[in-house]
PDB file of C-alpha atoms in Angstrom:
ATOM      1  CA  MET A  11      -3.916  -6.726  78.846  1.00  0.00           C
ATOM      2  CA  THR A  12      -4.592  -3.252  79.666  1.00  0.00           C
ATOM      3  CA  GLY A  13      -1.634  -2.647  81.775  1.00  0.00           C
ATOM      4  CA  LYS A  14       1.781  -1.508  81.661  1.00  0.00           C
ATOM      5  CA  LEU A  15       5.134  -2.597  80.316  1.00  0.00           C
ATOM      6  CA  VAL A  16       7.958  -2.237  82.862  1.00  0.00           C
ATOM      7  CA  VAL A  17      11.257  -1.332  81.346  1.00  0.00           C
ATOM      8  CA  ARG A  18      14.092  -1.027  83.996  1.00  0.00           C
ATOM      9  CA  LYS A  19      17.145   1.104  82.417  1.00  0.00           C
ATOM     10  CA  LYS A  20      20.222   2.567  84.441  1.00  0.00           C
ATOM     11  CA  ASP A  21      18.238   5.982  84.354  1.00  0.00           C
ATOM     12  CA  GLY A  22      15.061   4.744  85.898  1.00  0.00           C
ATOM     13  CA  ILE A  23      12.093   2.489  85.906  1.00  0.00           C
ATOM     14  CA  TYR A  24       9.445   3.339  82.874  1.00  0.00           C
ATOM     15  CA  ALA A  25       5.905   2.035  83.303  1.00  0.00           C
ATOM     16  CA  LEU A  26       4.917   2.277  79.611  1.00  0.00           C
ATOM     17  CA  PRO A  27       1.180   1.844  78.849  1.00  0.00           C
ATOM     18  CA  VAL A  28       0.943  -1.122  76.688  1.00  0.00           C
ATOM     19  CA  SER A  29      -1.648   0.949  74.396  1.00  0.00           C
ATOM     20  CA  SER A  30       0.681   3.742  73.748  1.00  0.00           C
ATOM     21  CA  ILE A  31       2.964   1.071  72.213  1.00  0.00           C
ATOM     22  CA  LEU A  32       3.152   1.127  68.185  1.00  0.00           C
ATOM     23  CA  TYR A  33       5.890  -1.495  67.679  1.00  0.00           C
ATOM     24  CA  PHE A  34       8.891  -3.126  69.027  1.00  0.00           C
ATOM     25  CA  GLU A  35      12.259  -3.143  66.803  1.00  0.00           C
ATOM     26  CA  LYS A  36      15.186  -5.458  67.666  1.00  0.00           C
ATOM     27  CA  GLU A  37      18.723  -4.519  66.764  1.00  0.00           C
ATOM     28  CA  GLN A  38      21.399  -6.911  68.072  1.00  0.00           C
ATOM     29  CA  ARG A  39      21.099  -7.059  71.885  1.00  0.00           C
ATOM     30  CA  LYS A  40      19.057  -4.239  72.009  1.00  0.00           C
ATOM     31  CA  VAL A  41      15.167  -3.649  71.588  1.00  0.00           C
ATOM     32  CA  ARG A  42      13.456  -0.267  70.590  1.00  0.00           C
ATOM     33  CA  ILE A  43      10.174   0.325  71.947  1.00  0.00           C
ATOM     34  CA  HIS A  44       8.409   3.086  69.800  1.00  0.00           C
ATOM     35  CA  THR A  45       5.703   4.910  71.445  1.00  0.00           C
ATOM     36  CA  GLN A  46       3.076   7.231  70.992  1.00  0.00           C
ATOM     37  CA  LEU A  47       4.135   9.257  74.287  1.00  0.00           C
ATOM     38  CA  GLU A  48       5.694  12.552  73.345  1.00  0.00           C
ATOM     39  CA  SER A  49       7.538  12.625  76.753  1.00  0.00           C
ATOM     40  CA  ILE A  50       9.250   9.283  75.818  1.00  0.00           C
ATOM     41  CA  GLY A  51       8.921   8.663  72.050  1.00  0.00           C
ATOM     42  CA  THR A  52      11.478   5.679  71.474  1.00  0.00           C
ATOM     43  CA  ILE A  53      13.189   3.876  74.451  1.00  0.00           C
ATOM     44  CA  GLU A  54      16.006   1.316  74.030  1.00  0.00           C
ATOM     45  CA  ALA A  55      16.814  -1.344  76.331  1.00  0.00           C
ATOM     46  CA  TYR A  56      18.836  -4.506  76.192  1.00  0.00           C
ATOM     47  CA  SER A  57      16.197  -7.447  76.069  1.00  0.00           C
ATOM     48  CA  ARG A  58      15.253 -10.487  73.811  1.00  0.00           C
ATOM     49  CA  PHE A  59      11.901 -10.884  72.095  1.00  0.00           C
ATOM     50  CA  ASP A  60      10.992 -13.610  73.970  1.00  0.00           C
ATOM     51  CA  ASP A  61      11.021 -12.317  77.206  1.00  0.00           C
ATOM     52  CA  ILE A  62       9.019  -9.182  75.833  1.00  0.00           C
ATOM     53  CA  LEU A  63       6.325 -11.487  74.149  1.00  0.00           C
ATOM     54  CA  ARG A  64       5.508 -13.177  77.515  1.00  0.00           C
ATOM     55  CA  PHE A  65       3.991  -9.771  78.563  1.00  0.00           C
ATOM     56  CA  LEU A  66       2.035  -9.076  75.658  1.00  0.00           C
ATOM     57  CA  ASP A  67      -1.265 -10.243  74.386  1.00  0.00           C
ATOM     58  CA  GLU A  68      -3.148 -10.925  71.172  1.00  0.00           C
ATOM     59  CA  ARG A  69      -2.971  -7.568  69.570  1.00  0.00           C
ATOM     60  CA  PHE A  70       0.829  -7.898  69.340  1.00  0.00           C
ATOM     61  CA  MET A  71       2.210  -9.453  66.082  1.00  0.00           C
ATOM     62  CA  PHE A  72       5.297 -11.254  65.829  1.00  0.00           C
ATOM     63  CA  CYS A  73       5.989 -11.918  62.264  1.00  0.00           C
ATOM     64  CA  HIS A  74       9.516 -10.981  61.351  1.00  0.00           C
ATOM     65  CA  ARG A  75      12.883 -11.377  63.493  1.00  0.00           C
ATOM     66  CA  SER A  76      13.206  -7.617  63.985  1.00  0.00           C
ATOM     67  CA  TYR A  77       9.754  -6.529  64.628  1.00  0.00           C
ATOM     68  CA  ILE A  78       6.895  -6.879  66.817  1.00  0.00           C
ATOM     69  CA  PHE A  79       3.681  -4.740  65.679  1.00  0.00           C
ATOM     70  CA  ASN A  80       0.660  -3.409  67.848  1.00  0.00           C
ATOM     71  CA  MET A  81      -2.117  -4.535  65.452  1.00  0.00           C
ATOM     72  CA  ASP A  82      -4.255  -1.607  66.676  1.00  0.00           C
ATOM     73  CA  LYS A  83      -2.120   0.842  65.357  1.00  0.00           C
ATOM     74  CA  ILE A  84      -1.754  -0.370  61.841  1.00  0.00           C
ATOM     75  CA  VAL A  85      -3.568   1.898  59.438  1.00  0.00           C
ATOM     76  CA  ILE A  86      -3.020  -0.138  56.164  1.00  0.00           C
ATOM     77  CA  MET A  87      -0.754  -2.924  55.013  1.00  0.00           C
ATOM     78  CA  LYS A  88      -0.056  -3.087  51.372  1.00  0.00           C
ATOM     79  CA  ASN A  89       2.621  -3.434  48.891  1.00  0.00           C
ATOM     80  CA  GLN A  90       4.770  -5.444  51.594  1.00  0.00           C
ATOM     81  CA  THR A  91       4.765  -2.311  53.717  1.00  0.00           C
ATOM     82  CA  VAL A  92       3.148  -1.946  57.276  1.00  0.00           C
ATOM     83  CA  TYR A  93       1.993   1.800  57.872  1.00  0.00           C
ATOM     84  CA  LEU A  94       1.323   2.751  61.305  1.00  0.00           C
ATOM     85  CA  GLU A  95      -0.791   5.548  63.153  1.00  0.00           C
ATOM     86  CA  ASN A  96       2.330   7.812  63.508  1.00  0.00           C
ATOM     87  CA  GLY A  97       3.179   7.893  60.034  1.00  0.00           C
ATOM     88  CA  LYS A  98       6.040   5.374  60.093  1.00  0.00           C
ATOM     89  CA  ASP A  99       6.245   2.803  57.498  1.00  0.00           C
ATOM     90  CA  ILE A 100       8.251  -0.376  57.650  1.00  0.00           C
ATOM     91  CA  TYR A 101       8.784  -2.602  54.723  1.00  0.00           C
ATOM     92  CA  LEU A 102       8.646  -6.276  55.180  1.00  0.00           C
ATOM     93  CA  GLY A 103      10.232  -9.224  53.010  1.00  0.00           C
ATOM     94  CA  ARG A 104       7.473 -11.118  51.038  1.00  0.00           C
ATOM     95  CA  ASP A 105       7.425 -13.948  53.206  1.00  0.00           C
ATOM     96  CA  SER A 106       7.090 -11.839  56.564  1.00  0.00           C
ATOM     97  CA  TYR A 107       4.551  -9.948  54.882  1.00  0.00           C
ATOM     98  CA  THR A 108       2.446 -12.920  53.710  1.00  0.00           C
ATOM     99  CA  ARG A 109       2.776 -13.928  57.413  1.00  0.00           C
ATOM    100  CA  ALA A 110       1.895 -10.567  58.571  1.00  0.00           C
ATOM    101  CA  ILE A 111      -1.221 -10.170  56.317  1.00  0.00           C
ATOM    102  CA  LYS A 112      -2.641 -13.630  57.603  1.00  0.00           C
ATOM    103  CA  VAL A 113      -2.077 -12.658  61.144  1.00  0.00           C
ATOM    104  CA  PHE A 114      -3.609  -9.181  60.484  1.00  0.00           C
ATOM    105  CA  ARG A 115      -6.658 -10.307  58.944  1.00  0.00           C
ATOM    106  CA  GLU A 116      -7.237 -12.832  61.422  1.00  0.00           C
ATOM    107  CA  TYR A 117      -6.960 -10.210  64.332  1.00  0.00           C
ATOM    108  CA  LEU A 118      -9.454  -7.711  62.427  1.00  0.00           C
ATOM    109  CA  GLU A 119     -12.020 -10.461  61.899  1.00  0.00           C
ATOM    110  CA  LYS A 120     -11.646 -11.485  65.684  1.00  0.00           C
ATOM    111  CA  THR A 121     -12.176  -7.897  66.831  1.00  0.00           C
ATOM    112  CA  ALA A 122     -14.751  -7.258  64.251  1.00  0.00           C
ATOM    113  CA  ASP A 123     -16.593 -10.491  65.448  1.00  0.00           C
ATOM    114  CA  LYS A 124     -16.178  -9.145  69.188  1.00  0.00           C
ATOM    115  CA  GLY A 125     -17.149  -5.802  68.601  1.00  0.00           C
ATOM    116  CA  GLN A 126     -20.743  -7.206  67.004  1.00  0.00           C
ATOM    117  CA  ALA A 127     -21.034  -9.175  69.864  1.00  0.00           C
ATOM    118  CA  GLU A 128     -20.601  -6.535  72.261  1.00  0.00           C
ATOM    119  CA  LYS A 129     -23.122  -4.518  70.804  1.00  0.00           C
ATOM    120  CA  LYS A 130     -26.191  -6.953  70.932  1.00  0.00           C
TER     121      LYS A 130
END
């Protein structure tokens, strides 16, 4: 997916480039979409993760009930914490972190293999 995620709100319709999304954060019925876009930053909308996941590709990791991460924006994962390009760090519980490490490792291996194949 190289397109845009469309978010409809009372004040307008936002077409967010998927590549600019750092992560999604769920709080009760609201979802915060954290972006790298200075003009938007973070946007809140009423939604469910199930509805959002339908529009995301394999670079997005749903490993915790409150977060969906863009794995292309992860700088490092250590000590049960996910560190993102924007300097934000998010602590995960042990089980969520274990799942996240596994998914992230598989994604890195897959993208590394893909990069090697494209060079040939």
